[in-house]
Structure formats: C-alpha cells, structure tokens
Amino acid sequence: LAKTTQPISMDSYEGQEVNITCSHNNIATNDYITWYQQFPSQGPRFIIQGYKTKVTNEVASLFIPADRKSSTLSLPRVSLSDTAVYYCLVGGLNTGGFKTIFGAGTRLFVKA
Amino acid sequence: DADVTQTPRNRITKTGKRIMLECSQTKGHDRMYWYRQDPGLGLRLIYYSFDVKDINKGEISDGYSVSRQAQAKFSLSLESAIPNQTALYFCATSDPGTPPGELFFGEGSRLTVL
C-alpha cells in the first residue's frame, strides 16, 4: 500500500505563496493524487486532483513529477482564511479494490 | 441544507452498546463511503459502496458493519461499541463519472465510547 507522508505543520504570512509537499513512494498505477482542506468541525473539502504533471484551478496548483512519488500543493497569496489542515490523498481503483490512503495532515497557520 | 447529512452529529455511549450512524445525500451520487478520523492519523476507509447492491470492506472494517438502504442512504453500525472506536466518523460520496478520490464529505459524527 502507498503511504503518504506530509509535514505536520507550516507557518506563513498573508500574501505569500505556500507549497506543501507530500511523499508517496509506493503509488500505484491507477492512483490519483488529491488534496483536501479541512476546517474545525467540518468535513474535508476538495481542493485539487491530478494524475501527473501540473494541474491548476482557481484556488491552487498541483505539481506532480514524472515518477509520481511526490506531489506539491501550491497555494498562491494565502489569506488568514486559508488557516486549516491540508490532507494529501493517494487512491484509486486497483486490483484488490478501491483504496484511499490519506496523509496525517499539514496544519497551515497564516499570520497577518 | 447540506448535500451530505450525517446523524447524529455527536453521541456518547457506553461499552457494549449498539450504535448506528446514518448518512443521507442529495447529490445523486452512486458511490458512498464511511471514514474514521483520529488525531494525527488522517482518515481511514471503513466501508464503501459503489451502488445499492454493492458493499465492500475498507482498510479498517473489523467491528463495523454497514447497510445501503437506498442510493441516498448509507448507515454504519457498531454492534458492540468499545472505547477505541471513539473517533470522528465521516460519510462521503462520489460520482463514478469523475476520477476516484474526488470525495464530498458530510460534517462528521463525533462518537465517544465510555
């Protein structure tokens, strides 16, 4: 099974770009990489998903190198409201069924 | 109203009691999931269902059972609760038309087993 490892916490200031890297050395061929954001007392909320190379949407970018053993979530110009826990997820439908491996989460604290 | 609704939101029970957590969704998704979240461990998959007649064990199914009563309803049962099942439980849904992993979560059900 793939194991996902991410930093426990990060600090940043408003307006800065934040990059959070997740390591997933044993990622399977059919696995996708997905990032979620979670606020206290809420369920995780989808941010972005990718398979390889770079994906960008209106809130973030996801960089995945060719070997897919890591991924980096990039949040441009963070604000105080981006203070949350960010989870990396590796998962998909492979032989043996559907599996999802969440990282333990990175607690991002954005300061004014 | 929330697209994925979980009841109860909080529950305190005693060891040995039977507990059911319910999930209903209005997203029209075929796929539903139950996850458990513990501090410092991320979320772990308990059971998943890709349609009404499909039930599959996840990573940590021991001590749990599920029932898919309809496309919109997926319940999780603890037949005899034990203290190490104290956790935050999340129901999630997904659309088979999107890549797997794009999950829509409920607000969570916090269970405490004394």
Coordinates of C-alpha atoms in Angstrom, one line a residue:
Chain A
L1 CA 0.0 0.0 0.0
A2 CA 1.1 3.5 -0.7
K3 CA 2.0 5.5 2.4
T4 CA 1.6 9.3 2.3
T5 CA 3.9 11.5 4.3
Q6 CA 3.5 15.2 4.7
P7 CA 4.9 17.9 7.1
I8 CA 2.9 18.2 10.4
S9 CA 2.7 22.0 10.3
M10 CA 3.7 25.1 8.4
D11 CA 3.5 28.8 9.1
S12 CA 3.1 31.6 6.6
Y13 CA 2.2 35.2 6.2
E14 CA -0.7 36.7 4.3
G15 CA 0.1 37.3 0.6
Q16 CA 2.8 34.6 0.5
E17 CA 2.8 31.5 -1.7
V18 CA 2.7 28.3 0.3
N19 CA 3.9 25.0 -1.0
I20 CA 3.1 21.7 0.8
T21 CA 4.8 18.6 -0.4
C22 CA 3.5 15.0 0.1
S23 CA 5.6 11.9 -0.3
H24 CA 4.0 8.7 -1.7
N25 CA 6.8 6.4 -2.8
N26 CA 4.6 3.3 -3.4
I27 CA 1.9 5.0 -5.5
A28 CA 0.0 2.5 -7.8
T29 CA -0.5 2.9 -11.5
N30 CA -4.2 3.7 -11.2
D31 CA -3.9 6.0 -8.2
Y32 CA -4.8 9.7 -8.4
I33 CA -3.4 12.4 -6.1
T34 CA -6.0 14.6 -4.4
W35 CA -5.7 17.4 -1.8
Y36 CA -8.3 18.4 0.7
Q37 CA -8.8 21.3 3.1
Q38 CA -10.4 20.8 6.5
F39 CA -11.6 23.4 9.0
P40 CA -12.5 22.6 12.6
S41 CA -15.9 20.9 13.0
Q42 CA -16.2 20.4 9.2
G43 CA -15.6 17.6 6.7
P44 CA -12.7 17.8 4.4
R45 CA -13.3 19.8 1.2
F46 CA -11.8 19.0 -2.2
I47 CA -9.1 21.4 -3.5
I48 CA -7.5 19.8 -6.5
Q49 CA -6.7 16.4 -8.1
G50 CA -4.2 15.2 -10.6
Y51 CA -2.5 12.2 -12.1
K52 CA 0.7 13.6 -13.5
T53 CA 2.5 16.8 -14.5
K54 CA 0.7 20.0 -13.4
V55 CA -2.9 20.9 -12.7
T56 CA -4.2 24.3 -11.9
N57 CA -7.6 25.6 -10.9
E58 CA -9.0 28.8 -9.5
V59 CA -7.6 28.2 -5.9
A60 CA -4.4 26.1 -6.2
S61 CA -1.9 24.3 -8.4
L62 CA -0.7 20.7 -8.1
F63 CA 2.7 19.7 -9.3
I64 CA 3.5 16.0 -9.8
P65 CA 6.9 14.9 -11.1
A66 CA 7.3 12.2 -13.7
D67 CA 7.9 9.4 -11.2
R68 CA 4.8 10.4 -9.2
K69 CA 6.5 9.6 -5.9
S70 CA 5.6 13.0 -4.5
S71 CA 3.3 15.9 -5.1
T72 CA 3.3 19.6 -4.2
L73 CA 0.2 21.6 -3.4
S74 CA 0.8 25.3 -4.2
L75 CA -1.5 28.0 -2.7
P76 CA -0.9 31.4 -4.2
R77 CA -1.1 34.5 -2.0
V78 CA -2.6 32.9 1.1
S79 CA -5.0 34.8 3.4
L80 CA -6.0 34.3 7.0
S81 CA -8.9 32.2 6.0
D82 CA -6.6 29.6 4.5
T83 CA -5.6 28.6 8.0
A84 CA -6.7 25.0 8.0
V85 CA -5.4 21.4 7.9
Y86 CA -4.5 20.2 4.4
Y87 CA -4.6 16.5 3.5
C88 CA -2.9 14.6 0.7
L89 CA -4.7 11.6 -0.5
V90 CA -3.5 8.9 -2.8
G91 CA -6.1 6.5 -4.1
G92 CA -8.0 4.8 -6.8
L93 CA -9.5 1.6 -8.1
N94 CA -6.8 -1.0 -8.5
T95 CA -6.6 -4.8 -8.3
G96 CA -7.8 -5.7 -4.8
G97 CA -10.5 -3.0 -4.8
F98 CA -10.8 0.7 -4.1
K99 CA -8.2 2.2 -1.7
T100 CA -7.6 5.6 -0.3
I101 CA -4.5 6.5 1.7
F102 CA -4.7 9.9 3.5
G103 CA -1.7 11.6 4.9
A104 CA -1.8 12.7 8.5
G105 CA -2.4 16.3 7.5
T106 CA -0.4 19.5 7.5
R107 CA -1.7 22.3 9.8
L108 CA -1.1 25.6 8.0
F109 CA -1.2 28.7 10.1
V110 CA -1.4 32.0 8.2
K111 CA -0.3 35.1 10.1
A112 CA -1.3 38.7 9.5
Chain B
D1 CA -29.2 22.3 3.5
A2 CA -26.1 20.1 3.4
D3 CA -25.6 17.8 0.4
V4 CA -24.3 15.0 2.7
T5 CA -26.1 14.8 6.0
Q6 CA -24.9 12.8 9.0
T7 CA -26.9 11.9 12.1
P8 CA -26.3 12.1 15.0
R9 CA -23.6 14.8 15.0
N10 CA -22.5 13.9 18.5
R11 CA -23.1 10.7 20.5
I12 CA -21.8 9.5 23.8
T13 CA -22.4 5.8 24.6
K14 CA -21.1 3.0 26.8
T15 CA -19.0 0.0 26.0
G16 CA -21.1 -2.9 24.6
K17 CA -23.9 -0.7 23.3
R18 CA -25.1 -0.9 19.6
I19 CA -24.7 2.3 17.7
M20 CA -25.9 3.3 14.3
L21 CA -24.6 6.4 12.4
E22 CA -26.7 7.4 9.5
C23 CA -25.8 9.2 6.3
S24 CA -28.1 10.6 3.6
Q25 CA -27.2 12.5 0.5
T26 CA -28.9 14.7 -2.1
K27 CA -26.1 14.8 -4.6
G28 CA -27.4 11.8 -6.6
H29 CA -24.1 10.0 -6.4
D30 CA -24.0 6.2 -6.6
R31 CA -20.8 5.8 -4.5
M32 CA -20.8 6.2 -0.7
Y33 CA -18.1 5.8 1.9
W34 CA -17.6 5.7 5.6
Y35 CA -14.3 7.0 7.1
R36 CA -12.9 7.3 10.5
Q37 CA -10.7 10.2 11.6
D38 CA -8.3 10.0 14.6
P39 CA -5.9 12.8 15.7
G40 CA -2.6 12.5 13.8
L41 CA -3.8 9.6 11.6
G42 CA -5.7 11.2 8.8
L43 CA -8.8 9.5 7.5
R44 CA -9.1 5.7 7.2
L45 CA -11.7 3.9 5.0
I46 CA -14.1 1.6 6.9
Y47 CA -16.5 0.5 4.1
Y48 CA -17.6 1.7 0.7
S49 CA -20.5 1.0 -1.6
F50 CA -20.5 1.7 -5.4
D51 CA -24.2 1.1 -5.7
V52 CA -27.2 -0.2 -3.7
K53 CA -26.3 -3.8 -4.0
D54 CA -22.5 -3.4 -3.6
I55 CA -20.8 -3.4 -0.2
N56 CA -17.0 -3.6 0.2
K57 CA -14.7 -3.6 3.2
G58 CA -12.1 -0.9 3.5
E59 CA -8.9 -0.7 5.5
I60 CA -10.4 -1.0 9.0
S61 CA -13.7 -2.8 8.8
D62 CA -13.4 -5.0 11.9
G63 CA -16.0 -4.2 14.5
Y64 CA -18.2 -2.3 12.0
S65 CA -21.0 -3.2 9.6
V66 CA -22.9 -1.1 7.0
S67 CA -26.2 -1.1 5.2
R68 CA -27.0 0.6 2.0
Q69 CA -30.8 1.1 2.2
A70 CA -31.1 3.2 -0.9
Q71 CA -29.0 5.2 -3.3
A72 CA -29.2 8.1 -1.0
K73 CA -28.7 6.3 2.4
F74 CA -25.7 4.5 3.9
S75 CA -25.6 3.7 7.6
L76 CA -22.7 2.5 9.7
S77 CA -23.2 0.2 12.7
L78 CA -21.1 -0.7 15.7
E79 CA -22.7 -3.8 17.0
S80 CA -20.9 -3.7 20.4
A81 CA -19.0 -0.4 20.8
I82 CA -15.6 -0.3 22.5
P83 CA -13.6 2.7 23.7
N84 CA -11.0 2.5 20.9
Q85 CA -13.9 3.2 18.5
T86 CA -14.1 6.7 19.9
A87 CA -13.4 8.9 16.9
L88 CA -14.8 11.3 14.4
Y89 CA -16.7 9.5 11.6
F90 CA -17.3 10.9 8.1
C91 CA -19.6 9.8 5.4
A92 CA -18.6 10.7 1.8
T93 CA -20.0 10.4 -1.7
S94 CA -18.5 10.5 -5.1
D95 CA -19.7 10.4 -8.7
P96 CA -18.5 7.5 -10.8
G97 CA -18.1 9.9 -13.7
T98 CA -15.1 11.6 -12.0
P99 CA -11.7 10.2 -11.2
P100 CA -11.8 8.2 -7.9
G101 CA -10.8 10.2 -4.9
E102 CA -12.9 13.3 -5.5
L103 CA -15.0 12.9 -2.4
F104 CA -17.8 15.0 -0.9
F105 CA -17.8 14.8 2.8
G106 CA -20.5 15.3 5.4
E107 CA -20.0 17.3 8.6
G108 CA -19.0 14.4 10.7
S109 CA -20.4 12.4 13.6
R110 CA -18.3 12.5 16.8
L111 CA -18.7 9.3 18.8
T112 CA -17.4 8.8 22.3
V113 CA -17.5 5.3 23.8
L114 CA -17.0 5.3 27.6

